[in-house]
Coordinates of C-alpha atoms in Angstrom, one line a residue:
M24 CA 28.0 -102.8 -90.9
S25 CA 28.7 -105.7 -88.5
E26 CA 27.2 -108.3 -90.9
D27 CA 29.0 -106.7 -93.8
N28 CA 32.3 -107.3 -92.0
D29 CA 31.6 -111.0 -92.3
F30 CA 32.5 -110.6 -96.0
L31 CA 35.3 -108.0 -95.9
L32 CA 39.0 -108.6 -95.0
S33 CA 40.8 -106.8 -92.2
A34 CA 43.3 -104.3 -93.6
N35 CA 46.8 -105.6 -93.6
S36 CA 49.5 -103.6 -95.4
S37 CA 52.1 -106.3 -95.2
N38 CA 49.7 -108.6 -97.1
G39 CA 48.6 -106.0 -99.6
I40 CA 45.0 -105.8 -98.2
E41 CA 43.5 -102.3 -98.4
E42 CA 40.9 -101.2 -95.9
A43 CA 37.2 -101.4 -96.9
K44 CA 36.0 -97.8 -97.6
P45 CA 32.4 -96.6 -97.2
G46 CA 30.6 -93.9 -99.2
N47 CA 30.9 -95.2 -102.8
H48 CA 28.4 -95.0 -105.6
V49 CA 28.7 -98.2 -107.7
M50 CA 27.0 -99.1 -110.9
F51 CA 27.1 -102.4 -112.7
F52 CA 27.2 -103.1 -116.5
T53 CA 26.4 -106.4 -118.1
D54 CA 26.1 -105.0 -121.7
N55 CA 29.5 -104.0 -123.0
R56 CA 28.1 -101.6 -125.5
K57 CA 26.6 -99.6 -122.6
L58 CA 29.8 -100.0 -120.6
Y59 CA 32.0 -98.6 -123.4
A60 CA 29.5 -95.7 -123.9
S61 CA 29.9 -94.9 -120.2
M62 CA 33.6 -95.0 -120.4
L63 CA 33.5 -92.6 -123.4
A64 CA 31.4 -90.2 -121.5
D65 CA 33.9 -90.1 -118.7
L66 CA 36.9 -90.0 -121.0
I67 CA 35.7 -87.2 -123.2
V68 CA 35.8 -84.6 -120.4
A69 CA 39.2 -85.7 -119.1
D70 CA 41.1 -83.2 -121.2
G71 CA 42.6 -80.8 -118.7
K72 CA 46.1 -80.1 -117.5
D73 CA 45.4 -81.9 -114.2
D74 CA 43.5 -84.8 -115.7
F75 CA 44.8 -88.3 -116.3
V76 CA 43.7 -91.7 -117.7
Y77 CA 45.3 -94.9 -116.6
L78 CA 44.4 -98.4 -117.9
A79 CA 45.7 -101.9 -117.3
G80 CA 44.6 -104.7 -119.5
W81 CA 45.2 -108.1 -121.0
W82 CA 44.0 -107.0 -124.4
C83 CA 43.7 -103.4 -125.7
D84 CA 42.4 -102.7 -129.2
V85 CA 42.4 -98.9 -129.7
D86 CA 40.3 -99.2 -132.8
I87 CA 37.1 -100.4 -131.3
P88 CA 34.2 -98.0 -131.1
L89 CA 33.2 -97.1 -127.5
G90 CA 29.5 -97.9 -127.7
D91 CA 27.2 -99.7 -130.0
P92 CA 29.1 -100.3 -133.2
H93 CA 25.9 -100.4 -135.2
A94 CA 24.7 -97.0 -134.0
T95 CA 24.5 -94.0 -136.3
P96 CA 26.8 -92.2 -136.2
T97 CA 29.4 -94.8 -135.1
P98 CA 30.8 -93.9 -131.6
M99 CA 34.3 -92.6 -131.3
T100 CA 37.0 -95.2 -131.1
L101 CA 39.4 -95.5 -128.1
R102 CA 42.2 -94.3 -130.4
Q103 CA 40.2 -91.1 -131.3
V104 CA 39.2 -90.2 -127.8
L105 CA 42.7 -90.7 -126.4
S106 CA 44.1 -88.5 -129.2
L107 CA 41.5 -85.8 -128.5
I108 CA 41.9 -85.6 -124.7
T109 CA 45.7 -85.4 -124.8
R110 CA 45.9 -82.5 -127.3
E111 CA 47.4 -79.2 -126.1
K112 CA 45.0 -76.3 -126.2
P113 CA 46.0 -72.7 -126.8
A114 CA 46.0 -70.5 -123.8
I115 CA 44.0 -67.2 -123.8
Q116 CA 46.3 -64.3 -124.5
V117 CA 45.4 -61.3 -122.3
S118 CA 47.4 -58.7 -124.2
S119 CA 48.5 -58.4 -127.8
Q120 CA 51.7 -56.8 -126.5
E121 CA 52.9 -59.9 -124.7
L122 CA 54.4 -63.0 -126.1
P123 CA 51.9 -65.8 -126.7
P124 CA 51.5 -67.9 -123.6
P125 CA 52.5 -71.6 -123.8
N126 CA 49.8 -74.1 -124.7
I127 CA 47.8 -75.8 -122.0
P128 CA 48.5 -79.5 -121.8
G129 CA 45.8 -82.1 -122.1
A130 CA 45.4 -85.3 -120.1
Q131 CA 48.1 -87.7 -119.4
V132 CA 47.3 -91.2 -120.6
C133 CA 49.4 -94.2 -119.4
A134 CA 48.8 -97.9 -119.8
M135 CA 50.2 -101.2 -118.7
I136 CA 49.2 -103.9 -121.3
W137 CA 50.2 -107.5 -121.2
R138 CA 52.9 -108.9 -123.5
Q139 CA 53.4 -112.7 -123.3
K140 CA 56.9 -114.1 -122.7
S141 CA 58.8 -114.9 -125.8
Q142 CA 58.3 -118.4 -127.3
I143 CA 62.0 -119.0 -126.6
D144 CA 61.6 -118.2 -122.9
I145 CA 58.6 -120.5 -122.6
M146 CA 60.0 -123.4 -124.5
S147 CA 63.1 -123.3 -122.4
G148 CA 61.0 -124.0 -119.4
L149 CA 59.0 -126.9 -120.8
P150 CA 59.6 -130.6 -120.9
V151 CA 59.9 -131.8 -124.5
F152 CA 56.6 -133.7 -124.5
L153 CA 54.7 -130.4 -123.7
T154 CA 56.1 -128.4 -126.6
S155 CA 53.4 -129.6 -128.9
L156 CA 50.7 -127.8 -126.9
P157 CA 48.5 -125.3 -128.9
V158 CA 50.1 -122.0 -129.7
S159 CA 47.3 -120.2 -127.9
I160 CA 48.8 -121.4 -124.6
F161 CA 51.8 -119.2 -125.3
G162 CA 49.9 -116.1 -126.3
D163 CA 47.7 -115.1 -129.3
P164 CA 49.8 -113.6 -132.1
L165 CA 46.8 -111.3 -132.9
L166 CA 46.8 -110.1 -129.3
S167 CA 50.5 -109.3 -129.5
S168 CA 50.1 -107.1 -132.6
I169 CA 47.0 -105.3 -131.2
N170 CA 48.6 -104.6 -127.9
T171 CA 51.8 -103.4 -129.6
E172 CA 49.7 -100.9 -131.7
A173 CA 47.9 -99.7 -128.6
V174 CA 51.3 -98.9 -126.9
K175 CA 52.6 -97.2 -130.0
H176 CA 49.5 -95.0 -130.2
I177 CA 49.5 -94.0 -126.5
R178 CA 53.2 -93.1 -126.6
A179 CA 52.5 -90.8 -129.5
C180 CA 49.7 -89.0 -127.7
S181 CA 51.6 -86.4 -125.7
N182 CA 55.0 -85.8 -124.1
D183 CA 54.1 -87.2 -120.7
S184 CA 51.8 -90.0 -121.9
H185 CA 53.4 -93.5 -122.0
A186 CA 52.5 -97.1 -122.3
I187 CA 54.3 -100.3 -121.3
L188 CA 54.1 -103.8 -122.9
D189 CA 54.5 -105.6 -119.6
F190 CA 56.0 -109.1 -119.6
N191 CA 57.4 -108.9 -116.0
H192 CA 55.5 -111.9 -114.7
R193 CA 56.0 -115.6 -113.9
L194 CA 57.1 -117.8 -116.8
F195 CA 53.6 -119.2 -117.7
G196 CA 51.8 -116.2 -116.3
S197 CA 50.0 -113.1 -117.6
H198 CA 48.9 -109.7 -116.5
H199 CA 45.1 -110.2 -116.4
Q200 CA 44.0 -107.1 -114.5
K201 CA 41.3 -105.1 -116.2
L202 CA 40.9 -101.6 -114.9
L203 CA 40.4 -98.1 -116.1
I204 CA 40.9 -95.0 -113.9
V205 CA 39.8 -91.6 -115.2
K206 CA 40.5 -88.3 -113.5
N207 CA 38.3 -85.7 -115.3
K208 CA 36.8 -82.3 -114.5
N209 CA 34.0 -84.0 -112.5
N210 CA 35.6 -86.7 -110.4
L211 CA 37.9 -89.7 -110.1
I212 CA 36.1 -92.6 -111.7
G213 CA 37.2 -96.3 -111.6
Y214 CA 36.1 -99.3 -113.7
V215 CA 36.9 -102.8 -112.5
G216 CA 35.6 -106.0 -114.1
S217 CA 36.1 -108.6 -116.7
T218 CA 36.0 -106.4 -119.8
D219 CA 39.0 -105.6 -122.0
F220 CA 39.0 -103.3 -125.0
N221 CA 38.4 -106.1 -127.4
A222 CA 36.2 -106.4 -130.5
D223 CA 34.8 -109.7 -129.2
R224 CA 32.8 -107.6 -126.6
I225 CA 30.6 -105.9 -129.1
Y226 CA 31.0 -107.8 -132.4
Q227 CA 29.9 -111.2 -133.5
I228 CA 32.4 -113.7 -134.8
K229 CA 34.0 -112.6 -138.1
E230 CA 31.8 -109.4 -138.2
K231 CA 33.5 -106.7 -140.2
T232 CA 35.8 -104.4 -138.2
K233 CA 39.5 -103.5 -138.2
N234 CA 40.4 -106.4 -135.9
P235 CA 37.6 -108.9 -136.3
T236 CA 37.1 -111.5 -133.5
S237 CA 37.4 -115.2 -134.0
T238 CA 35.9 -116.0 -130.6
K239 CA 33.0 -118.4 -130.8
G240 CA 29.9 -117.1 -128.9
A241 CA 30.9 -113.5 -129.3
P242 CA 29.9 -110.9 -128.2
L243 CA 31.0 -111.9 -124.7
E244 CA 28.9 -111.3 -121.7
D245 CA 30.7 -109.6 -118.8
V246 CA 30.1 -107.9 -115.5
T247 CA 32.0 -104.6 -114.9
L248 CA 31.6 -102.0 -112.2
R249 CA 31.9 -98.2 -112.4
V250 CA 32.6 -96.6 -109.1
V251 CA 32.9 -93.0 -107.7
G252 CA 34.0 -92.5 -104.1
P253 CA 36.8 -93.1 -101.6
V254 CA 37.7 -96.6 -102.9
T255 CA 38.8 -95.2 -106.2
A256 CA 42.0 -94.3 -104.4
D257 CA 42.8 -98.0 -104.1
I258 CA 42.1 -98.6 -107.8
L259 CA 44.5 -95.8 -108.6
K260 CA 47.0 -97.2 -106.2
T261 CA 46.9 -100.5 -108.0
F262 CA 48.1 -98.9 -111.2
V263 CA 50.6 -96.6 -109.5
D264 CA 52.2 -99.4 -107.6
R265 CA 52.7 -101.5 -110.7
W266 CA 53.9 -98.6 -112.7
K267 CA 56.5 -97.4 -110.2
L268 CA 57.8 -100.9 -109.6
H269 CA 58.4 -101.5 -113.4
P270 CA 61.8 -100.4 -114.6
E271 CA 60.3 -98.5 -117.5
G272 CA 57.7 -96.8 -115.4
Q273 CA 60.3 -95.3 -113.1
N274 CA 61.3 -93.0 -115.9
H275 CA 57.8 -91.6 -116.6
P276 CA 56.3 -89.8 -113.6
L277 CA 52.5 -90.2 -113.1
R278 CA 50.3 -87.1 -112.5
G279 CA 48.1 -89.3 -110.4
D280 CA 50.9 -90.4 -108.0
G281 CA 49.9 -88.8 -104.7
Y282 CA 46.5 -87.7 -105.9
T283 CA 43.7 -88.3 -103.3
P284 CA 40.1 -88.3 -104.4
P285 CA 37.5 -86.4 -102.4
Q286 CA 36.7 -88.3 -99.2
T287 CA 33.1 -87.1 -99.1
S288 CA 30.4 -89.8 -99.4
A289 CA 29.3 -90.4 -103.0
G290 CA 26.9 -93.3 -102.2
G291 CA 25.7 -96.0 -99.8
T292 CA 28.1 -98.9 -100.6
T293 CA 31.2 -100.0 -98.9
A294 CA 33.9 -101.4 -101.2
Q295 CA 37.2 -103.1 -100.9
I296 CA 39.9 -103.8 -103.5
A297 CA 41.8 -107.0 -103.4
H298 CA 44.5 -108.5 -105.7
T299 CA 46.5 -111.5 -106.9
Y300 CA 50.2 -111.2 -107.6
G301 CA 52.6 -114.1 -108.1
K302 CA 55.7 -114.1 -106.0
D303 CA 58.2 -111.5 -107.0
Y304 CA 55.9 -109.8 -109.5
P305 CA 55.8 -107.0 -108.9
F306 CA 56.6 -107.2 -105.2
K307 CA 60.1 -108.7 -104.6
G308 CA 60.1 -111.5 -102.1
R309 CA 56.3 -111.8 -101.7
A310 CA 53.1 -112.8 -103.3
V311 CA 49.6 -111.3 -102.8
R312 CA 46.5 -113.5 -102.5
S313 CA 43.9 -111.1 -101.0
A314 CA 41.5 -111.9 -103.9
A315 CA 41.4 -115.6 -103.0
D316 CA 41.1 -114.8 -99.3
T317 CA 38.1 -112.5 -100.1
I318 CA 36.2 -115.3 -101.9
L319 CA 37.1 -117.8 -99.2
K320 CA 35.7 -115.6 -96.5
I321 CA 32.5 -115.1 -98.4
V322 CA 32.1 -118.9 -98.8
D323 CA 32.8 -119.4 -95.1
N324 CA 30.2 -116.9 -94.0
A325 CA 27.3 -117.4 -96.5
K326 CA 24.1 -118.5 -94.9
S327 CA 21.5 -119.0 -97.7
Y328 CA 23.3 -119.1 -101.1
I329 CA 26.6 -118.7 -102.9
Y330 CA 26.3 -117.8 -106.6
F331 CA 29.2 -118.0 -109.1
E332 CA 29.5 -116.8 -112.7
D333 CA 32.8 -117.8 -114.3
Q334 CA 34.3 -118.5 -117.7
Y335 CA 36.0 -121.7 -116.7
L336 CA 34.8 -122.7 -113.2
I337 CA 37.7 -125.2 -112.7
G338 CA 38.1 -124.3 -109.0
T339 CA 41.0 -124.6 -106.6
A340 CA 41.7 -127.0 -103.7
E341 CA 41.0 -124.3 -101.2
L342 CA 37.7 -123.4 -102.8
Y343 CA 36.7 -127.1 -102.8
N344 CA 37.5 -127.5 -99.1
A345 CA 35.7 -124.2 -98.2
L346 CA 32.6 -125.2 -100.1
R347 CA 32.5 -128.7 -98.6
K348 CA 33.0 -127.3 -95.1
S349 CA 30.2 -124.6 -95.4
L350 CA 27.8 -127.1 -97.0
N351 CA 28.4 -129.6 -94.2
R352 CA 28.0 -127.0 -91.5
N353 CA 24.9 -125.2 -93.0
L354 CA 22.1 -127.5 -94.3
N355 CA 20.2 -124.5 -95.7
L356 CA 23.1 -123.3 -97.9
N357 CA 22.8 -123.7 -101.7
V358 CA 25.5 -123.2 -104.3
I359 CA 24.5 -122.2 -107.9
A360 CA 27.1 -121.7 -110.6
V361 CA 26.9 -120.6 -114.3
M362 CA 29.8 -121.0 -116.7
A363 CA 30.6 -120.6 -120.4
P364 CA 29.5 -123.5 -122.5
L365 CA 32.1 -126.1 -123.3
D366 CA 31.2 -125.8 -127.0
I367 CA 32.9 -122.4 -127.2
V368 CA 35.7 -122.2 -124.7
S369 CA 38.7 -123.2 -126.9
D370 CA 41.7 -122.0 -124.9
L371 CA 41.9 -124.7 -122.3
P372 CA 42.4 -128.4 -123.4
W373 CA 40.6 -131.1 -121.4
L374 CA 38.4 -128.4 -119.9
A375 CA 35.4 -130.8 -119.4
Q376 CA 37.6 -133.2 -117.3
R377 CA 39.1 -130.4 -115.3
R378 CA 35.7 -128.9 -114.4
S379 CA 34.4 -132.4 -113.6
D380 CA 37.3 -133.2 -111.3
F381 CA 36.5 -130.2 -109.2
W382 CA 32.7 -130.4 -109.2
R383 CA 32.1 -134.2 -109.3
P384 CA 32.9 -135.0 -105.6
L385 CA 31.0 -131.9 -104.4
I386 CA 27.9 -132.8 -106.4
N387 CA 28.1 -136.4 -105.2
L388 CA 28.2 -135.2 -101.6
F389 CA 25.5 -132.5 -102.0
P390 CA 23.4 -133.5 -105.0
T391 CA 20.3 -131.4 -104.1
R392 CA 22.2 -128.2 -103.0
I393 CA 24.7 -127.7 -105.8
K394 CA 23.5 -126.8 -109.2
V395 CA 25.8 -126.1 -112.1
F396 CA 24.8 -124.7 -115.5
E397 CA 26.1 -123.7 -118.9
M398 CA 24.8 -120.3 -120.3
T399 CA 23.1 -120.1 -123.6
N400 CA 22.3 -117.2 -125.8
R401 CA 18.8 -115.6 -126.2
D402 CA 18.0 -118.4 -128.7
Q403 CA 18.9 -121.0 -126.1
S404 CA 22.0 -122.0 -128.1
K405 CA 25.2 -123.0 -126.4
S406 CA 27.3 -122.0 -129.4
G407 CA 25.5 -119.1 -131.1
H408 CA 26.2 -115.3 -130.9
G409 CA 26.2 -114.0 -127.4
S410 CA 26.5 -117.4 -125.6
Y411 CA 30.0 -116.8 -124.2
L412 CA 29.9 -116.0 -120.5
H413 CA 33.0 -114.2 -119.5
A414 CA 32.0 -112.7 -116.2
K415 CA 33.9 -113.3 -112.9
L416 CA 31.2 -112.8 -110.3
T417 CA 30.5 -114.1 -106.8
L418 CA 27.3 -113.2 -104.9
A419 CA 26.1 -114.4 -101.4
D420 CA 22.9 -113.9 -99.4
D421 CA 22.0 -110.7 -101.3
K422 CA 24.6 -108.9 -99.1
V423 CA 27.9 -109.1 -100.9
A424 CA 29.1 -109.1 -104.5
T425 CA 32.6 -109.5 -105.9
V426 CA 33.4 -108.4 -109.5
G427 CA 36.8 -108.3 -111.2
S428 CA 39.2 -110.2 -113.4
V429 CA 39.5 -113.2 -111.1
N430 CA 38.5 -116.6 -112.4
C431 CA 37.9 -119.6 -110.2
S432 CA 41.3 -121.2 -110.9
N433 CA 44.8 -121.6 -109.5
R434 CA 46.1 -119.1 -112.0
S435 CA 43.8 -116.4 -111.0
W436 CA 44.1 -117.1 -107.2
Y437 CA 47.8 -117.5 -106.9
H438 CA 49.8 -116.8 -110.0
D439 CA 48.8 -114.0 -112.4
S440 CA 48.1 -110.3 -111.7
E441 CA 44.4 -109.8 -110.9
I442 CA 42.1 -107.2 -109.3
L443 CA 38.8 -107.8 -107.4
M444 CA 36.3 -105.4 -106.0
T445 CA 34.0 -106.4 -103.1
V446 CA 30.8 -104.4 -102.6
V447 CA 28.4 -104.5 -99.6
G448 CA 25.6 -102.1 -98.6
D449 CA 22.8 -100.2 -100.3
A450 CA 22.8 -98.8 -103.8
G451 CA 22.0 -95.3 -102.4
D452 CA 18.5 -94.6 -103.8
Q453 CA 15.0 -95.3 -102.7
D454 CA 14.3 -98.2 -105.2
E455 CA 13.8 -101.7 -103.9
P456 CA 15.7 -103.8 -103.2
R457 CA 18.1 -101.4 -101.6
A458 CA 21.1 -103.8 -101.4
F459 CA 23.5 -103.6 -104.3
A460 CA 24.2 -107.4 -104.2
A461 CA 20.4 -108.1 -104.4
R462 CA 20.0 -105.9 -107.5
L463 CA 22.9 -107.6 -109.2
R464 CA 21.5 -111.0 -108.4
L465 CA 18.1 -110.1 -109.8
E466 CA 19.8 -108.8 -113.0
R467 CA 21.7 -112.0 -113.5
W468 CA 19.0 -114.5 -112.4
S469 CA 16.4 -112.7 -114.5
R470 CA 18.6 -113.0 -117.6
H471 CA 19.5 -116.7 -117.0
L472 CA 16.0 -117.9 -116.0
G473 CA 14.1 -115.7 -118.4
L474 CA 11.8 -114.4 -115.7
G475 CA 10.8 -111.0 -114.4
K476 CA 12.7 -109.6 -111.4
K477 CA 9.6 -109.5 -109.3
E478 CA 9.3 -113.3 -109.5
L479 CA 12.8 -113.7 -108.1
L480 CA 12.7 -111.0 -105.4
N481 CA 12.4 -113.6 -102.6
I482 CA 15.7 -115.5 -102.3
G483 CA 14.0 -118.8 -101.6
D484 CA 11.7 -118.4 -104.6
G485 CA 14.6 -117.6 -106.8
I486 CA 16.6 -120.6 -105.6
S487 CA 13.7 -122.9 -106.3
K488 CA 13.5 -121.8 -109.9
W489 CA 17.0 -123.1 -110.4
G490 CA 15.9 -126.5 -109.2
R491 CA 13.2 -126.8 -111.8
L492 CA 14.1 -124.6 -114.7
P493 CA 11.3 -122.7 -116.4
F494 CA 11.0 -123.2 -120.2
T495 CA 12.2 -119.6 -120.6
A496 CA 15.6 -120.4 -119.1
L497 CA 18.7 -119.4 -121.0
V498 CA 20.9 -122.0 -119.2
K499 CA 21.3 -125.7 -119.5
P500 CA 22.0 -128.1 -116.6
W501 CA 25.6 -129.4 -116.6
M502 CA 26.7 -132.7 -115.1
P503 CA 30.4 -133.8 -114.6
L504 CA 32.1 -136.5 -116.6
L505 CA 32.9 -139.7 -114.8
N506 CA 36.5 -140.1 -116.1
P507 CA 39.1 -137.9 -114.4
L508 CA 42.2 -136.3 -116.0
S509 CA 45.2 -138.6 -116.4
L510 CA 48.4 -138.0 -114.5
N511 CA 50.1 -136.4 -117.5
Q512 CA 47.1 -134.2 -118.2
N513 CA 47.1 -133.1 -114.5
Y514 CA 50.8 -132.3 -114.8
V515 CA 50.1 -130.1 -117.8
Y516 CA 47.4 -128.2 -115.9
E517 CA 49.5 -127.8 -112.7
T518 CA 52.6 -126.7 -114.6
V519 CA 51.4 -124.7 -117.6
L520 CA 47.7 -124.2 -118.0
D521 CA 46.6 -123.5 -114.4
P522 CA 49.8 -123.1 -112.3
K523 CA 49.8 -122.0 -108.7

């Protein structure tokens, strides 16, 4: 455990840092169809009077099927399963001479779903020359209607179920956390990662469904974790804290408030939950940046490799300095990064320049030890179906993995609400490799390089494949632009697009 501590934060309640907890069973999902199917299996048995389901999300479409939408029969939708598990059930009447007993309640379902600030609020905080920015900067109108419908449905599920459209955040911020917590008859289960309940996770662009996606490169590729064990208490606490600090939540008690999961060991991994919260949201007078501190500690202590997957990969000044320091200090350290192709990421203007301004000086300093790539789909296309990488993943040395909602950006490190899970230790079975992080590396590198996992088992062999890509690779090398952002463009990023 001593080496694992190199990647974990020391608990500090005043800074919102929860202690790392051993004894967890953690699974990863990179196929959202399989992820949704797992969620459905956990949800369907959460229908008792003591059960609860809590979710926090950026986007919540209750009409998507939880599984493969092309399967026969079509899986239940989120709407259907939430309606089912919250229904009251008739109690068994012991004697016909007595009055019928009251019905037995079903699960409590509660949700905190993002609602962007109003256009009026945002425009009042903008200089005039910025008011012509794309409407997507201020929130997708489709997202607003979909999230509103989700809240409406959950509120109608049962007397003690409730949902909040949450716009208590900084002016240009969002609630970006993606978590699901399920207390069912079997256990307390947590999901943390980069997946929302969104059609773009399982449908191609414009494919027929109730709320068809317009996202190029859909279905998106994510990494999300399912966990059972002591650390689920901290995922639950994440939701309970936000709920109780929201004015609306204070009027709707949570069944899960005060619930403690079994403290017996469920597996071999140690896990820690970290967060980002902008100042005053939701904690008055303070901000939380434990997610950023987690990644910085990993960068500082990595010995052989640091691997990033990220939608944007635009970085932060702290991350730049940490990478430069570690690469200078350790001549054996390699940095590999994979991001979504520029062709399909449409929600950030001048993205190519912003990425370049972060990576250009690092690549110039360490040209042989930093390698950056754009992901392609299975047909080696940077714009076709399945080419959008949406994961937020950090790996180092086959010893540590972080997965969550946290992008490599100022917004995710300092400004919005985010959640991150760090995992160290063994997966808990007899298969090789034992380390959870090593298994996740092999899964991702095998996908991107188009090679079998056995060919990549040795870290050094795997790193060398990135230096000379095999013809099977499903990534393309990326090089930074030479021209930096202008002063005005930087101002837009620092103020609106990627604020601290």
